Amino acid sequence: PDLTHNGGIWDTFVAKVNPAGTGLAYAGYIGGADYDEGYGIAVDAVGNAYVAGYTASTQATFPVTGGPDLTYNGGYWDAFVAKVNVAGTGLVYTGYIGGTGGDWGYGIAVDGAGNAYVTGETESTQATFPVTGGPDLTHNGNKDAFMAKINPAGTGLVYAGYIGGGGWDDDRDDDRRVTC
């Protein structure tokens, strides 16, 4: 989607291997001027790639387009979600999910209708995290896992909520991989 590294220590990258496995169909960056790290990827039935991760880049340099939120929310990280077009030449949408605490996106899945499901962990309370619908609307501890459903256009959240108790709840295993 972007052929230039955008700064910071790292940018997220997304790549597609050609059907024969002999080379790349495309490869590019997603990022801004600060830290940008991708953790989850999914592909829909027509070949659009969906990426979830987290970033410290604000909307001044991060390639926000469409949503679900176009404004960096503070803290030291916001989760992000991006949809890369089939050709790998651009972003269909990119936006933030987060509040004023740290927010990390780790996993993503997509359904047949084009809804994206992002999971991660957050320190943001319901005062600033975009809770809407379930599963739980109240932040329960130091870190809670979160689950968010993004509409097919990427312009908003169908729901976003917490999963957790009073301690540290996150959605990753020891080697930081998440399966949706």
PDB file of C-alpha atoms in Angstrom:
ATOM      1  CA  PRO A   1       0.000   0.000   0.000  1.00  0.00           C
ATOM      2  CA  ASP A   2       2.930   2.377   0.622  1.00  0.00           C
ATOM      3  CA  LEU A   3       6.376   1.887  -0.891  1.00  0.00           C
ATOM      4  CA  THR A   4       8.199   4.143   1.572  1.00  0.00           C
ATOM      5  CA  HIS A   5       9.221   3.463   5.165  1.00  0.00           C
ATOM      6  CA  ASN A   6       7.584   6.251   7.139  1.00  0.00           C
ATOM      7  CA  GLY A   7       9.934   6.666  10.090  1.00  0.00           C
ATOM      8  CA  GLY A   8      10.130   5.605  13.681  1.00  0.00           C
ATOM      9  CA  ILE A   9      11.877   2.372  14.529  1.00  0.00           C
ATOM     10  CA  TRP A  10       9.457   0.194  12.571  1.00  0.00           C
ATOM     11  CA  ASP A  11       6.506   0.252  10.198  1.00  0.00           C
ATOM     12  CA  THR A  12       4.021  -2.550   9.684  1.00  0.00           C
ATOM     13  CA  PHE A  13       4.349  -4.367   6.384  1.00  0.00           C
ATOM     14  CA  VAL A  14       1.943  -6.475   4.396  1.00  0.00           C
ATOM     15  CA  ALA A  15       2.941  -8.813   1.583  1.00  0.00           C
ATOM     16  CA  LYS A  16       1.198 -11.263  -0.720  1.00  0.00           C
ATOM     17  CA  VAL A  17       3.001 -14.244  -2.235  1.00  0.00           C
ATOM     18  CA  ASN A  18       2.023 -15.108  -5.829  1.00  0.00           C
ATOM     19  CA  PRO A  19      -0.029 -18.306  -6.365  1.00  0.00           C
ATOM     20  CA  ALA A  20       3.008 -20.292  -7.525  1.00  0.00           C
ATOM     21  CA  GLY A  21       4.947 -19.320  -4.406  1.00  0.00           C
ATOM     22  CA  THR A  22       7.823 -18.052  -6.501  1.00  0.00           C
ATOM     23  CA  GLY A  23       7.685 -14.356  -5.660  1.00  0.00           C
ATOM     24  CA  LEU A  24       5.690 -11.491  -4.262  1.00  0.00           C
ATOM     25  CA  ALA A  25       2.498 -10.208  -5.825  1.00  0.00           C
ATOM     26  CA  TYR A  26       2.919  -7.089  -3.673  1.00  0.00           C
ATOM     27  CA  ALA A  27       4.619  -5.820  -0.545  1.00  0.00           C
ATOM     28  CA  GLY A  28       4.306  -2.472   1.192  1.00  0.00           C
ATOM     29  CA  TYR A  29       4.248  -0.525   4.419  1.00  0.00           C
ATOM     30  CA  ILE A  30       1.520   0.745   6.725  1.00  0.00           C
ATOM     31  CA  GLY A  31       2.752   3.344   9.161  1.00  0.00           C
ATOM     32  CA  GLY A  32       3.472   6.872  10.262  1.00  0.00           C
ATOM     33  CA  ALA A  33       6.363   8.719  11.859  1.00  0.00           C
ATOM     34  CA  ASP A  34       6.412   6.704  15.100  1.00  0.00           C
ATOM     35  CA  TYR A  35       6.240   3.023  16.100  1.00  0.00           C
ATOM     36  CA  ASP A  36       3.787   0.951  14.036  1.00  0.00           C
ATOM     37  CA  GLU A  37       3.470  -2.775  14.598  1.00  0.00           C
ATOM     38  CA  GLY A  38       1.157  -5.223  12.860  1.00  0.00           C
ATOM     39  CA  TYR A  39       0.162  -8.405  14.659  1.00  0.00           C
ATOM     40  CA  GLY A  40      -2.798  -9.942  12.890  1.00  0.00           C
ATOM     41  CA  ILE A  41      -3.780 -10.481   9.273  1.00  0.00           C
ATOM     42  CA  ALA A  42      -6.839 -11.959   7.585  1.00  0.00           C
ATOM     43  CA  VAL A  43      -7.965 -12.203   3.974  1.00  0.00           C
ATOM     44  CA  ASP A  44     -11.550 -12.050   2.712  1.00  0.00           C
ATOM     45  CA  ALA A  45     -13.069 -14.170  -0.062  1.00  0.00           C
ATOM     46  CA  VAL A  46     -12.080 -11.737  -2.837  1.00  0.00           C
ATOM     47  CA  GLY A  47      -8.516 -11.155  -1.620  1.00  0.00           C
ATOM     48  CA  ASN A  48      -8.590  -7.920   0.402  1.00  0.00           C
ATOM     49  CA  ALA A  49      -6.105  -8.113   3.302  1.00  0.00           C
ATOM     50  CA  TYR A  50      -7.085  -6.907   6.791  1.00  0.00           C
ATOM     51  CA  VAL A  51      -4.362  -5.958   9.270  1.00  0.00           C
ATOM     52  CA  ALA A  52      -4.605  -5.292  13.013  1.00  0.00           C
ATOM     53  CA  GLY A  53      -1.855  -3.885  15.171  1.00  0.00           C
ATOM     54  CA  TYR A  54      -0.911  -0.909  17.264  1.00  0.00           C
ATOM     55  CA  THR A  55       0.722   2.421  16.655  1.00  0.00           C
ATOM     56  CA  ALA A  56       2.143   5.462  18.395  1.00  0.00           C
ATOM     57  CA  SER A  57       1.796   7.510  15.182  1.00  0.00           C
ATOM     58  CA  THR A  58      -0.789  10.286  15.264  1.00  0.00           C
ATOM     59  CA  GLN A  59      -3.161  11.164  12.454  1.00  0.00           C
ATOM     60  CA  ALA A  60      -0.621  13.780  11.288  1.00  0.00           C
ATOM     61  CA  THR A  61       1.476  10.982   9.727  1.00  0.00           C
ATOM     62  CA  PHE A  62      -0.464   7.705  10.047  1.00  0.00           C
ATOM     63  CA  PRO A  63      -2.463   6.956   6.868  1.00  0.00           C
ATOM     64  CA  VAL A  64      -5.943   7.241   8.410  1.00  0.00           C
ATOM     65  CA  THR A  65      -8.695   6.960   5.852  1.00  0.00           C
ATOM     66  CA  GLY A  66     -12.279   5.988   6.493  1.00  0.00           C
ATOM     67  CA  GLY A  67     -12.080   4.897  10.097  1.00  0.00           C
ATOM     68  CA  PRO A  68     -13.352   3.504  12.387  1.00  0.00           C
ATOM     69  CA  ASP A  69     -11.749   6.431  14.266  1.00  0.00           C
ATOM     70  CA  LEU A  70      -9.607   8.992  12.451  1.00  0.00           C
ATOM     71  CA  THR A  71      -8.062  10.528  15.582  1.00  0.00           C
ATOM     72  CA  TYR A  72      -5.201   9.172  17.697  1.00  0.00           C
ATOM     73  CA  ASN A  73      -6.591   8.918  21.218  1.00  0.00           C
ATOM     74  CA  GLY A  74      -3.506   9.325  23.390  1.00  0.00           C
ATOM     75  CA  GLY A  75      -1.714   7.056  25.760  1.00  0.00           C
ATOM     76  CA  TYR A  76       1.338   5.462  24.240  1.00  0.00           C
ATOM     77  CA  TRP A  77      -0.413   3.164  21.736  1.00  0.00           C
ATOM     78  CA  ASP A  78      -3.695   2.974  19.872  1.00  0.00           C
ATOM     79  CA  ALA A  79      -4.855  -0.215  18.207  1.00  0.00           C
ATOM     80  CA  PHE A  80      -5.389   0.125  14.469  1.00  0.00           C
ATOM     81  CA  VAL A  81      -7.228  -1.736  11.737  1.00  0.00           C
ATOM     82  CA  ALA A  82      -6.470  -1.464   8.025  1.00  0.00           C
ATOM     83  CA  LYS A  83      -8.002  -2.952   4.895  1.00  0.00           C
ATOM     84  CA  VAL A  84      -5.666  -3.276   1.897  1.00  0.00           C
ATOM     85  CA  ASN A  85      -7.232  -3.521  -1.573  1.00  0.00           C
ATOM     86  CA  VAL A  86      -6.971  -6.727  -3.619  1.00  0.00           C
ATOM     87  CA  ALA A  87      -4.152  -5.395  -5.794  1.00  0.00           C
ATOM     88  CA  GLY A  88      -2.157  -4.251  -2.758  1.00  0.00           C
ATOM     89  CA  THR A  89      -1.899  -0.760  -4.215  1.00  0.00           C
ATOM     90  CA  GLY A  90      -3.762   1.160  -1.535  1.00  0.00           C
ATOM     91  CA  LEU A  91      -5.767   1.243   1.645  1.00  0.00           C
ATOM     92  CA  VAL A  92      -9.540   0.884   1.505  1.00  0.00           C
ATOM     93  CA  TYR A  93      -9.709   2.119   5.091  1.00  0.00           C
ATOM     94  CA  THR A  94      -7.415   2.595   8.064  1.00  0.00           C
ATOM     95  CA  GLY A  95      -8.270   3.864  11.512  1.00  0.00           C
ATOM     96  CA  TYR A  96      -7.762   3.663  15.235  1.00  0.00           C
ATOM     97  CA  ILE A  97      -9.483   1.773  18.036  1.00  0.00           C
ATOM     98  CA  GLY A  98      -8.603   3.099  21.473  1.00  0.00           C
ATOM     99  CA  GLY A  99      -8.890   5.464  24.376  1.00  0.00           C
ATOM    100  CA  THR A 100      -6.432   7.455  26.475  1.00  0.00           C
ATOM    101  CA  GLY A 101      -4.634   4.395  27.887  1.00  0.00           C
ATOM    102  CA  GLY A 102      -2.509   1.903  26.005  1.00  0.00           C
ATOM    103  CA  ASP A 103      -4.443  -0.068  23.372  1.00  0.00           C
ATOM    104  CA  TRP A 104      -2.980  -2.993  21.423  1.00  0.00           C
ATOM    105  CA  GLY A 105      -4.571  -4.833  18.480  1.00  0.00           C
ATOM    106  CA  TYR A 106      -3.367  -8.420  18.120  1.00  0.00           C
ATOM    107  CA  GLY A 107      -5.862 -10.482  16.143  1.00  0.00           C
ATOM    108  CA  ILE A 108      -8.260 -10.003  13.262  1.00  0.00           C
ATOM    109  CA  ALA A 109     -10.823 -12.056  11.379  1.00  0.00           C
ATOM    110  CA  VAL A 110     -13.304 -11.159   8.639  1.00  0.00           C
ATOM    111  CA  ASP A 111     -16.704 -12.644   7.865  1.00  0.00           C
ATOM    112  CA  GLY A 112     -18.453 -13.190   4.542  1.00  0.00           C
ATOM    113  CA  ALA A 113     -20.216  -9.818   4.741  1.00  0.00           C
ATOM    114  CA  GLY A 114     -16.935  -7.897   5.169  1.00  0.00           C
ATOM    115  CA  ASN A 115     -17.212  -7.145   8.881  1.00  0.00           C
ATOM    116  CA  ALA A 116     -13.784  -7.158  10.556  1.00  0.00           C
ATOM    117  CA  TYR A 117     -13.371  -8.489  14.105  1.00  0.00           C
ATOM    118  CA  VAL A 118     -10.404  -7.129  16.046  1.00  0.00           C
ATOM    119  CA  THR A 119      -9.221  -8.397  19.400  1.00  0.00           C
ATOM    120  CA  GLY A 120      -6.550  -6.957  21.631  1.00  0.00           C
ATOM    121  CA  GLU A 121      -5.888  -5.575  25.070  1.00  0.00           C
ATOM    122  CA  THR A 122      -6.507  -2.171  26.568  1.00  0.00           C
ATOM    123  CA  GLU A 123      -5.743  -0.086  29.610  1.00  0.00           C
ATOM    124  CA  SER A 124      -8.362   2.484  28.543  1.00  0.00           C
ATOM    125  CA  THR A 125     -11.472   2.708  30.701  1.00  0.00           C
ATOM    126  CA  GLN A 126     -15.002   3.125  29.420  1.00  0.00           C
ATOM    127  CA  ALA A 127     -14.606   6.888  29.916  1.00  0.00           C
ATOM    128  CA  THR A 128     -12.469   7.036  26.732  1.00  0.00           C
ATOM    129  CA  PHE A 129     -12.527   3.612  25.042  1.00  0.00           C
ATOM    130  CA  PRO A 130     -15.242   3.403  22.351  1.00  0.00           C
ATOM    131  CA  VAL A 131     -17.455   0.849  24.128  1.00  0.00           C
ATOM    132  CA  THR A 132     -20.643   0.260  22.199  1.00  0.00           C
ATOM    133  CA  GLY A 133     -22.661  -2.867  22.729  1.00  0.00           C
ATOM    134  CA  GLY A 134     -21.065  -5.877  24.403  1.00  0.00           C
ATOM    135  CA  PRO A 135     -19.630  -8.092  25.569  1.00  0.00           C
ATOM    136  CA  ASP A 136     -18.921  -5.993  28.715  1.00  0.00           C
ATOM    137  CA  LEU A 137     -19.144  -2.190  28.824  1.00  0.00           C
ATOM    138  CA  THR A 138     -17.072  -1.761  32.004  1.00  0.00           C
ATOM    139  CA  HIS A 139     -13.288  -1.876  32.244  1.00  0.00           C
ATOM    140  CA  ASN A 140     -12.524  -4.396  34.971  1.00  0.00           C
ATOM    141  CA  GLY A 141      -8.852  -4.135  35.864  1.00  0.00           C
ATOM    142  CA  ASN A 142      -5.365  -3.086  34.860  1.00  0.00           C
ATOM    143  CA  LYS A 143      -5.660  -4.508  31.346  1.00  0.00           C
ATOM    144  CA  ASP A 144      -8.739  -6.029  29.803  1.00  0.00           C
ATOM    145  CA  ALA A 145      -9.006  -7.862  26.532  1.00  0.00           C
ATOM    146  CA  PHE A 146     -11.295  -6.178  24.028  1.00  0.00           C
ATOM    147  CA  MET A 147     -13.363  -7.323  21.082  1.00  0.00           C
ATOM    148  CA  ALA A 148     -14.526  -4.936  18.361  1.00  0.00           C
ATOM    149  CA  LYS A 149     -16.587  -5.469  15.229  1.00  0.00           C
ATOM    150  CA  ILE A 150     -15.977  -2.972  12.408  1.00  0.00           C
ATOM    151  CA  ASN A 151     -18.653  -2.453   9.749  1.00  0.00           C
ATOM    152  CA  PRO A 152     -17.859  -3.474   6.137  1.00  0.00           C
ATOM    153  CA  ALA A 153     -17.147   0.113   5.050  1.00  0.00           C
ATOM    154  CA  GLY A 154     -14.705   0.533   7.936  1.00  0.00           C
ATOM    155  CA  THR A 155     -16.424   3.732   8.997  1.00  0.00           C
ATOM    156  CA  GLY A 156     -17.576   2.663  12.441  1.00  0.00           C
ATOM    157  CA  LEU A 157     -17.872   0.092  15.158  1.00  0.00           C
ATOM    158  CA  VAL A 158     -20.841  -2.261  15.245  1.00  0.00           C
ATOM    159  CA  TYR A 159     -19.805  -3.111  18.800  1.00  0.00           C
ATOM    160  CA  ALA A 160     -16.778  -2.879  21.056  1.00  0.00           C
ATOM    161  CA  GLY A 161     -16.462  -4.159  24.586  1.00  0.00           C
ATOM    162  CA  TYR A 162     -14.271  -5.678  27.229  1.00  0.00           C
ATOM    163  CA  ILE A 163     -13.554  -9.227  28.319  1.00  0.00           C
ATOM    164  CA  GLY A 164     -11.817  -9.496  31.670  1.00  0.00           C
ATOM    165  CA  GLY A 165     -11.725  -9.511  35.413  1.00  0.00           C
ATOM    166  CA  GLY A 166      -9.925  -7.511  38.075  1.00  0.00           C
ATOM    167  CA  GLY A 167      -6.347  -8.415  37.073  1.00  0.00           C
ATOM    168  CA  TRP A 168      -4.315  -8.398  33.873  1.00  0.00           C
ATOM    169  CA  ASP A 169      -6.405  -9.896  31.085  1.00  0.00           C
ATOM    170  CA  ASP A 170      -5.043 -10.008  27.602  1.00  0.00           C
ATOM    171  CA  ASP A 171      -5.767 -12.003  24.512  1.00  0.00           C
ATOM    172  CA  ARG A 172      -2.321 -13.247  23.608  1.00  0.00           C
ATOM    173  CA  ASP A 173      -0.374 -16.361  24.403  1.00  0.00           C
ATOM    174  CA  ASP A 174       3.263 -16.388  25.445  1.00  0.00           C
ATOM    175  CA  ASP A 175       4.639 -15.906  21.960  1.00  0.00           C
ATOM    176  CA  ARG A 176       2.253 -13.026  21.130  1.00  0.00           C
ATOM    177  CA  ARG A 177       0.254 -14.856  18.447  1.00  0.00           C
ATOM    178  CA  VAL A 178      -3.504 -14.635  18.427  1.00  0.00           C
ATOM    179  CA  THR A 179      -5.969 -16.798  16.594  1.00  0.00           C
ATOM    180  CA  CYS A 180      -9.432 -15.494  15.860  1.00  0.00           C
TER     181      CYS A 180
END
